[in-house]
Short mmCIF file of C-alpha atoms and ligand atoms in Angstrom, two decimals:
data_model
loop_
_atom_site.label_atom_id
_atom_site.label_comp_id
_atom_site.label_asym_id
_atom_site.label_seq_id
_atom_site.Cartn_x
_atom_site.Cartn_y
_atom_site.Cartn_z
CA MET A 24 -31.18 -15.64 16.93
CA GLN A 25 -27.91 -14.44 15.38
CA ASP A 26 -26.60 -18.00 15.47
CA LYS A 27 -29.28 -19.23 13.12
CA ILE A 28 -27.76 -17.26 10.27
CA ILE A 29 -24.91 -18.88 8.36
CA PRO A 30 -22.59 -16.04 7.30
CA LEU A 31 -20.31 -16.05 4.23
CA VAL A 32 -17.34 -15.94 6.59
CA ASP A 33 -17.26 -15.96 10.40
CA LEU A 34 -14.35 -13.90 11.72
CA LYS A 35 -15.66 -13.85 15.30
CA LYS A 36 -15.66 -17.63 15.55
CA GLN A 37 -12.05 -17.73 14.38
CA TYR A 38 -11.03 -15.05 16.89
CA LEU A 39 -12.68 -16.89 19.79
CA SER A 40 -10.72 -20.05 18.91
CA ILE A 41 -7.39 -18.22 19.42
CA LYS A 42 -8.53 -15.38 21.69
CA ASP A 43 -5.85 -15.71 24.40
CA GLU A 44 -2.96 -15.65 21.96
CA ILE A 45 -4.38 -12.73 19.96
CA ASP A 46 -5.17 -10.69 23.06
CA SER A 47 -1.70 -11.15 24.47
CA ALA A 48 -0.04 -10.26 21.13
CA ILE A 49 -2.06 -7.04 20.99
CA SER A 50 -1.20 -6.12 24.59
CA ARG A 51 2.45 -6.84 23.96
CA ILE A 52 2.56 -4.32 21.11
CA ILE A 53 0.71 -1.68 23.10
CA GLU A 54 2.99 -2.26 26.11
CA ASN A 55 6.07 -1.87 23.88
CA SER A 56 4.47 1.07 22.08
CA SER A 57 6.55 0.46 18.97
CA PHE A 58 3.90 0.72 16.29
CA ILE A 59 5.66 1.30 12.98
CA LEU A 60 7.83 -1.36 11.27
CA GLY A 61 10.57 -2.47 13.69
CA GLU A 62 11.23 -5.95 15.03
CA GLU A 63 7.62 -7.12 14.91
CA VAL A 64 7.22 -6.45 11.19
CA LEU A 65 10.70 -7.73 10.37
CA SER A 66 10.15 -11.06 12.13
CA PHE A 67 6.77 -11.54 10.50
CA GLU A 68 8.32 -10.77 7.10
CA GLU A 69 10.90 -13.49 7.73
CA GLU A 70 8.24 -15.98 8.76
CA PHE A 71 6.02 -15.18 5.81
CA ALA A 72 8.95 -15.39 3.34
CA SER A 73 9.77 -18.80 4.72
CA PHE A 74 6.12 -19.89 4.58
CA SER A 75 5.96 -18.70 0.95
CA GLN A 76 9.25 -20.37 -0.01
CA ALA A 77 10.49 -16.96 -1.14
CA LYS A 78 13.82 -15.31 -0.24
CA TYR A 79 12.34 -11.96 0.66
CA ALA A 80 9.12 -10.42 1.92
CA VAL A 81 8.09 -6.78 2.31
CA GLY A 82 5.12 -5.99 4.56
CA THR A 83 2.72 -3.41 3.11
CA SER A 84 -0.36 -1.49 4.12
CA SER A 85 -2.61 -3.56 1.81
CA GLY A 86 -2.63 -6.01 -1.07
CA THR A 87 -3.33 -3.12 -3.43
CA ALA A 88 -0.20 -1.32 -2.15
CA ALA A 89 1.83 -4.52 -2.66
CA LEU A 90 0.66 -4.70 -6.29
CA GLN A 91 1.54 -1.08 -6.90
CA LEU A 92 4.99 -1.53 -5.32
CA ALA A 93 5.63 -4.64 -7.42
CA LEU A 94 4.85 -2.72 -10.61
CA VAL A 95 7.09 0.20 -9.67
CA GLY A 96 9.77 -2.19 -8.45
CA LEU A 97 9.76 -3.95 -11.82
CA GLY A 98 9.95 -0.69 -13.72
CA VAL A 99 6.40 -0.64 -15.09
CA GLY A 100 5.21 2.92 -15.62
CA GLU A 101 3.80 5.61 -17.89
CA GLY A 102 2.58 4.33 -21.24
CA ASP A 103 3.20 0.62 -20.52
CA GLU A 104 0.64 -2.14 -20.90
CA VAL A 105 -0.04 -4.90 -18.40
CA ILE A 106 -1.98 -8.00 -19.39
CA THR A 107 -4.49 -9.22 -16.82
CA THR A 108 -7.91 -10.74 -16.24
CA PRO A 109 -11.19 -8.81 -16.20
CA PHE A 110 -12.60 -11.32 -13.72
CA THR A 111 -11.00 -10.15 -10.49
CA PHE A 112 -11.31 -7.55 -7.76
CA ILE A 113 -10.71 -4.03 -9.07
CA ALA A 114 -7.53 -3.60 -6.99
CA THR A 115 -5.67 -5.58 -9.65
CA THR A 116 -6.25 -2.90 -12.29
CA GLU A 117 -6.29 0.03 -9.86
CA SER A 118 -2.62 -0.59 -9.18
CA ILE A 119 -1.85 -0.66 -12.92
CA PHE A 120 -3.50 2.74 -13.44
CA LYS A 121 -1.77 4.19 -10.35
CA VAL A 122 1.64 3.69 -11.97
CA GLY A 123 0.53 5.28 -15.25
CA ALA A 124 0.15 2.03 -17.19
CA ARG A 125 -2.97 0.49 -18.75
CA PRO A 126 -4.50 -2.92 -18.28
CA VAL A 127 -5.09 -5.10 -21.33
CA PHE A 128 -7.81 -7.64 -20.64
CA VAL A 129 -7.64 -11.26 -21.75
CA ASP A 130 -10.64 -13.53 -21.24
CA ILE A 131 -10.77 -16.36 -18.69
CA GLU A 132 -11.11 -20.15 -18.64
CA GLU A 133 -14.58 -21.42 -17.93
CA ASP A 134 -13.57 -24.06 -15.39
CA THR A 135 -10.92 -22.37 -13.20
CA TYR A 136 -12.07 -18.77 -13.85
CA ASN A 137 -8.38 -17.85 -14.29
CA LEU A 138 -6.78 -15.99 -17.21
CA ASP A 139 -6.94 -18.08 -20.41
CA ILE A 140 -3.26 -18.52 -21.17
CA ARG A 141 -3.95 -19.59 -24.75
CA LYS A 142 -5.20 -16.07 -25.44
CA VAL A 143 -2.32 -14.16 -23.85
CA GLU A 144 0.17 -14.15 -26.72
CA ASN A 145 -2.32 -12.42 -29.03
CA ALA A 146 -2.64 -9.53 -26.60
CA ILE A 147 1.07 -8.72 -26.43
CA THR A 148 2.18 -5.49 -28.14
CA GLY A 149 5.39 -3.48 -28.18
CA LYS A 150 4.16 -1.69 -25.06
CA THR A 151 3.52 -4.80 -22.95
CA LYS A 152 5.76 -4.88 -19.88
CA ALA A 153 4.15 -7.33 -17.48
CA ILE A 154 1.42 -9.90 -16.87
CA ILE A 155 -0.60 -10.04 -13.67
CA PRO A 156 -2.23 -13.45 -13.31
CA VAL A 157 -4.67 -13.76 -10.40
CA HIS A 158 -4.97 -17.09 -8.54
CA LEU A 159 -8.71 -16.56 -8.32
CA TYR A 160 -10.68 -17.99 -5.38
CA GLY A 161 -7.45 -19.71 -4.24
CA HIS A 162 -6.98 -21.89 -7.35
CA PRO A 163 -3.50 -21.38 -8.86
CA ILE A 164 -3.21 -20.53 -12.52
CA ASP A 165 -1.11 -22.86 -14.72
CA LEU A 166 2.10 -20.84 -14.32
CA ASP A 167 4.60 -22.83 -16.44
CA PRO A 168 3.14 -22.04 -19.88
CA LEU A 169 2.61 -18.42 -18.77
CA ILE A 170 6.24 -18.10 -17.68
CA LYS A 171 7.31 -19.54 -21.03
CA ILE A 172 5.43 -16.74 -22.84
CA ALA A 173 6.82 -14.12 -20.45
CA LYS A 174 10.39 -15.30 -21.09
CA LYS A 175 9.89 -15.25 -24.86
CA TYR A 176 8.74 -11.61 -24.82
CA LYS A 177 10.85 -10.49 -21.81
CA LEU A 178 7.84 -9.63 -19.66
CA SER A 179 7.61 -9.65 -15.87
CA ILE A 180 5.10 -11.76 -14.01
CA ILE A 181 3.47 -10.38 -10.88
CA GLU A 182 1.32 -12.99 -9.18
CA ASP A 183 -1.80 -11.57 -7.59
CA ALA A 184 -1.97 -14.11 -4.77
CA CYS A 185 -4.32 -12.01 -2.66
CA GLN A 186 -6.80 -14.92 -2.53
CA ALA A 187 -4.24 -17.73 -2.45
CA HIS A 188 -2.19 -17.81 0.79
CA GLY A 189 -0.68 -21.28 0.92
CA ALA A 190 -2.01 -22.55 -2.42
CA LEU A 191 0.40 -24.79 -4.33
CA TYR A 192 1.35 -24.92 -8.00
CA LYS A 193 3.06 -28.23 -8.83
CA GLY A 194 4.01 -28.50 -5.16
CA LYS A 195 5.41 -24.96 -4.91
CA LYS A 196 3.85 -22.10 -2.99
CA VAL A 197 2.23 -19.50 -5.24
CA GLY A 198 3.55 -15.95 -4.96
CA SER A 199 7.19 -17.02 -5.05
CA ILE A 200 7.15 -18.37 -8.61
CA GLY A 201 6.84 -15.16 -10.68
CA ASP A 202 9.10 -12.11 -10.40
CA ALA A 203 7.00 -10.87 -7.47
CA GLY A 204 3.91 -12.11 -5.63
CA CYS A 205 1.37 -10.00 -3.78
CA PHE A 206 -0.80 -10.96 -0.82
CA SER A 207 -3.61 -9.20 0.98
CA PHE A 208 -4.36 -9.57 4.69
CA TYR A 209 -7.80 -7.99 4.42
CA PRO A 210 -9.78 -9.53 7.32
CA GLY A 211 -11.79 -11.98 5.21
CA LYS A 212 -8.81 -13.44 3.32
CA ASN A 213 -7.50 -16.91 4.25
CA LEU A 214 -4.84 -15.11 6.30
CA GLY A 215 -6.40 -11.86 7.47
CA CYS A 216 -5.45 -9.21 10.00
CA TYR A 217 -7.67 -6.86 12.02
CA GLY A 218 -7.61 -3.99 9.57
CA ASP A 219 -5.71 -3.61 6.29
CA GLY A 220 -2.39 -5.22 5.49
CA GLY A 221 -0.46 -6.90 2.68
CA MET A 222 2.83 -8.44 1.61
CA LEU A 223 5.09 -8.54 -1.42
CA VAL A 224 7.34 -11.58 -1.81
CA THR A 225 10.18 -12.04 -4.28
CA ASN A 226 13.39 -13.97 -4.88
CA ASN A 227 14.99 -10.95 -6.53
CA GLU A 228 17.23 -8.99 -4.17
CA GLU A 229 17.10 -5.83 -6.25
CA ILE A 230 13.29 -5.73 -6.24
CA TYR A 231 13.31 -6.46 -2.53
CA LYS A 232 15.67 -3.61 -1.69
CA LYS A 233 13.81 -1.17 -3.93
CA THR A 234 10.28 -1.97 -2.71
CA ARG A 235 11.40 -1.93 0.93
CA MET A 236 12.55 1.66 0.52
CA LEU A 237 9.58 2.65 -1.62
CA ARG A 238 7.02 1.55 0.98
CA ASP A 239 8.72 3.72 3.60
CA HIS A 240 8.99 7.15 1.89
CA GLY A 241 11.87 6.07 -0.34
CA ARG A 242 14.39 6.35 2.47
CA ASN A 243 17.65 4.48 2.81
CA ALA A 244 18.37 6.06 6.20
CA LYS A 245 16.17 7.85 8.70
CA TYR A 246 16.46 11.31 7.13
CA THR A 247 17.71 10.42 3.63
CA HIS A 248 15.22 9.82 0.83
CA ILE A 249 16.66 8.52 -2.43
CA MET A 250 13.44 7.89 -4.39
CA HIS A 251 9.84 9.07 -4.63
CA GLY A 252 8.22 6.76 -2.16
CA TYR A 253 4.94 6.08 -0.41
CA ASN A 254 3.59 5.44 3.05
CA PHE A 255 2.72 1.80 2.38
CA ARG A 256 3.91 0.26 5.66
CA LEU A 257 2.47 -2.73 7.48
CA ALA A 258 1.50 -1.81 11.05
CA ALA A 259 3.31 -3.63 13.90
CA LEU A 260 -0.04 -4.43 15.54
CA GLN A 261 -1.19 -6.22 12.39
CA ALA A 262 2.14 -8.07 12.07
CA ALA A 263 1.76 -9.34 15.63
CA ILE A 264 -1.77 -10.61 14.94
CA LEU A 265 -0.66 -12.19 11.66
CA LYS A 266 2.23 -13.95 13.38
CA VAL A 267 -0.23 -15.69 15.68
CA LYS A 268 -2.53 -16.62 12.80
CA LEU A 269 0.15 -17.82 10.35
CA LYS A 270 0.75 -20.89 12.54
CA TYR A 271 -2.84 -21.97 11.97
CA LEU A 272 -3.07 -21.21 8.27
CA ASP A 273 -2.23 -24.70 6.93
CA GLY A 274 -4.74 -26.27 9.31
CA TRP A 275 -7.43 -23.76 8.34
CA ASN A 276 -6.73 -24.31 4.63
CA ASN A 277 -7.01 -28.08 5.12
CA LYS A 278 -10.34 -27.60 6.81
CA ARG A 279 -11.53 -25.42 3.93
CA ARG A 280 -10.51 -28.20 1.53
CA LYS A 281 -12.48 -30.73 3.56
CA ASN A 282 -15.51 -28.43 3.51
CA ALA A 283 -15.19 -28.01 -0.26
CA GLU A 284 -15.07 -31.78 -0.68
CA PHE A 285 -18.17 -32.12 1.48
CA TYR A 286 -19.98 -29.50 -0.61
CA ASN A 287 -18.91 -31.24 -3.84
CA ASN A 288 -20.23 -34.59 -2.59
CA LYS A 289 -23.52 -33.16 -1.41
CA LEU A 290 -24.01 -31.36 -4.71
CA SER A 291 -22.72 -34.21 -6.89
CA ASP A 292 -26.17 -35.31 -8.04
CA VAL A 293 -27.32 -31.81 -9.06
CA ASN A 294 -26.17 -31.49 -12.64
CA THR A 295 -27.59 -27.98 -13.06
CA VAL A 296 -24.91 -26.70 -10.68
CA ILE A 297 -21.37 -26.15 -12.01
CA LYS A 298 -18.98 -26.98 -9.19
CA PRO A 299 -15.39 -25.80 -8.65
CA VAL A 300 -12.57 -27.82 -10.18
CA GLU A 301 -9.07 -28.59 -8.96
CA LYS A 302 -6.55 -29.12 -11.75
CA ASP A 303 -3.71 -31.71 -11.45
CA TYR A 304 -1.15 -28.92 -11.15
CA ALA A 305 -3.03 -27.17 -8.34
CA ARG A 306 -3.70 -27.40 -4.65
CA HIS A 307 -6.76 -25.18 -4.21
CA ILE A 308 -7.16 -23.43 -0.84
CA TYR A 309 -10.78 -22.36 -1.38
CA HIS A 310 -10.67 -18.74 -0.35
CA LEU A 311 -14.13 -18.89 -1.90
CA TYR A 312 -16.37 -21.83 -2.75
CA VAL A 313 -17.99 -20.69 -5.98
CA ILE A 314 -20.65 -22.52 -7.97
CA ARG A 315 -22.40 -21.44 -11.16
CA VAL A 316 -26.17 -21.65 -11.66
CA LYS A 317 -29.02 -20.28 -13.75
CA ASN A 318 -31.14 -17.68 -11.89
CA ARG A 319 -28.26 -16.77 -9.60
CA ASP A 320 -29.97 -13.72 -8.11
CA LYS A 321 -33.08 -15.75 -7.26
CA LEU A 322 -30.99 -18.42 -5.60
CA LYS A 323 -29.24 -15.71 -3.60
CA SER A 324 -32.56 -14.34 -2.34
CA PHE A 325 -33.86 -17.82 -1.60
CA LEU A 326 -30.79 -18.60 0.51
CA LYS A 327 -31.13 -15.28 2.30
CA GLU A 328 -34.78 -15.99 3.14
CA ASN A 329 -33.54 -19.20 4.73
CA ASP A 330 -30.80 -17.51 6.80
CA VAL A 331 -27.87 -18.34 4.54
CA ASP A 332 -25.60 -15.50 3.38
CA SER A 333 -23.81 -15.70 0.03
CA GLY A 334 -21.66 -13.47 -2.15
CA VAL A 335 -21.05 -12.75 -5.83
CA HIS A 336 -17.42 -12.58 -7.00
CA TYR A 337 -17.82 -10.80 -9.34
CA PRO A 338 -21.14 -9.53 -10.79
CA ILE A 339 -19.50 -7.00 -13.16
CA PRO A 340 -16.32 -7.90 -15.06
CA LEU A 341 -13.84 -5.04 -14.91
CA HIS A 342 -14.14 -4.02 -18.59
CA LYS A 343 -17.83 -3.27 -17.87
CA GLN A 344 -17.20 -1.15 -14.77
CA PRO A 345 -18.58 2.40 -14.97
CA VAL A 346 -15.23 3.88 -13.94
CA TYR A 347 -13.66 2.49 -17.14
CA ALA A 348 -16.61 3.30 -19.40
CA ASP A 349 -14.98 6.13 -21.33
CA MET A 350 -11.53 4.64 -21.54
CA LYS A 351 -11.93 2.32 -24.54
CA LEU A 352 -10.12 -0.34 -22.55
CA CYS A 353 -11.59 -3.19 -24.44
CA ASP A 354 -13.19 -3.05 -27.84
CA LYS A 355 -13.72 -6.80 -28.11
CA LYS A 356 -16.11 -8.99 -26.20
CA LEU A 357 -14.85 -11.12 -23.36
CA PRO A 358 -17.68 -13.65 -23.49
CA VAL A 359 -16.49 -16.15 -20.89
CA SER A 360 -16.07 -13.47 -18.21
CA GLU A 361 -19.46 -12.06 -19.09
CA VAL A 362 -21.24 -15.41 -18.87
CA CYS A 363 -19.47 -16.34 -15.64
CA SER A 364 -20.28 -13.01 -13.98
CA GLU A 365 -23.98 -13.77 -14.47
CA GLY A 366 -23.88 -17.26 -12.96
CA VAL A 367 -21.36 -17.28 -10.10
CA ILE A 368 -22.40 -17.38 -6.47
CA SER A 369 -20.08 -17.83 -3.48
CA LEU A 370 -21.46 -20.08 -0.74
CA PRO A 371 -20.31 -19.78 2.90
CA MET A 372 -16.73 -20.99 3.27
CA TYR A 373 -14.44 -20.86 6.30
CA ALA A 374 -12.54 -23.30 8.48
CA GLU A 375 -15.10 -23.22 11.30
CA LEU A 376 -18.04 -24.02 9.01
CA ALA A 377 -19.55 -27.31 10.19
CA GLU A 378 -20.86 -30.20 8.10
CA PRO A 379 -24.49 -29.87 9.24
CA GLN A 380 -24.39 -26.26 8.06
CA ILE A 381 -23.06 -27.30 4.65
CA GLU A 382 -25.75 -29.96 4.53
CA LYS A 383 -28.40 -27.34 5.16
CA ILE A 384 -26.99 -25.06 2.45
CA CYS A 385 -26.82 -27.90 -0.10
CA ASP A 386 -30.37 -28.99 0.69
CA LEU A 387 -31.54 -25.45 -0.01
CA VAL A 388 -29.61 -25.30 -3.29
CA LYS A 389 -31.16 -28.61 -4.34
CA LYS A 390 -34.65 -27.55 -3.34
CA PHE A 391 -34.25 -24.35 -5.35
CA GLN A 392 -32.90 -26.13 -8.43
CA LYS A 393 -35.83 -28.57 -8.39
CA GLY A 394 -38.54 -26.03 -7.69
C1 LIG B 428 -8.34 -8.58 -1.83
C2 LIG B 428 -7.73 -8.51 -3.19
C3 LIG B 428 -6.85 -7.49 -3.55
C4 LIG B 428 -6.58 -6.26 -2.73
O1 LIG B 428 -6.21 -6.43 -1.46
P1 LIG B 428 -6.44 -5.26 -0.37
O2 LIG B 428 -5.63 -5.75 0.77
O3 LIG B 428 -7.89 -5.20 -0.08
O4 LIG B 428 -5.90 -4.01 -0.94
C5 LIG B 428 -6.24 -7.56 -4.80
N1 LIG B 428 -6.51 -8.56 -5.65
C6 LIG B 428 -7.38 -9.54 -5.34
C7 LIG B 428 -7.63 -10.61 -6.33
C8 LIG B 428 -8.04 -9.53 -4.12
O5 LIG B 428 -8.91 -10.49 -3.84
#
């Protein structure tokens, strides 16, 4: 009866649709037995740079590693402050702490759930070095006004594009617009591998050269290490899988957009449900389809009872996380993040999701809202 359940994301279905190509890519790598970096990673880096409209790309072991490399590459370190959103996955701030800096949280916008740019300037201090905007759920943040602020105060911008592979800001690919952009290939992302993986993209040659060495033990030749580096490499096996999948990404993203439109139409007459928006400057790629409701937890259980999985991204804003409890990270309230964290629920979203399934989900949401 497994088929009866509608999952949040269906990785198996996607694999079966490209099984032959994936299987032969995996065998090719095993036959060659060249597993670390090499031609496979290099060629995928070139393809991903070109896809992202960036000059350079550096494959990494995860999105978190890419964020950490970007910070180090841009010279952010001990004692520095980095402005970011509390309404994101914890990897965004983890990377900031790992380099010895501290996150400074700025509240979010209620409609896009992205950092509220109007509140950024107030948070800048003499210690601020960078801003990490997150293109949350696949909806780009309004980058132009943010870049204007960054220029005025000489701050770097690192785009956390881990949920936004292929999303457009004013017609340009996100990730390549700031000083560096970071992507995750965690399996459930719009472009996901079969394990962990990530990518840093940039147009800055210096950052490229530095982060390329940093991710591979700081070496500039096989046995010469010129900086304190990391083992943050992308595996060749993952690069081979990603190369197959990259060709399909635009098509999959288009299908997600169609599914989002179908959801929006089906839910258009339920005014107790806050639906996702797409701003004029944005092409949303719906990594997640997130609505906001009252009684979120009850709706989640009701869907589950009716064989529909859902998610919550995110139930606890980062400034409320136990790990940061004693750090006095944030002495002011961040009311929008707090309200949103109580109401958001992510409904199933993936390219292979079919309209009758969306219809079923929307009927359940409506029934719940009425009853
Ligand atoms: C997934 C994700 C990351 C981290 O990526 P990993 O590859 O899991 O390390 C960082 N930021 C955001 C917003 C994410 O969604």
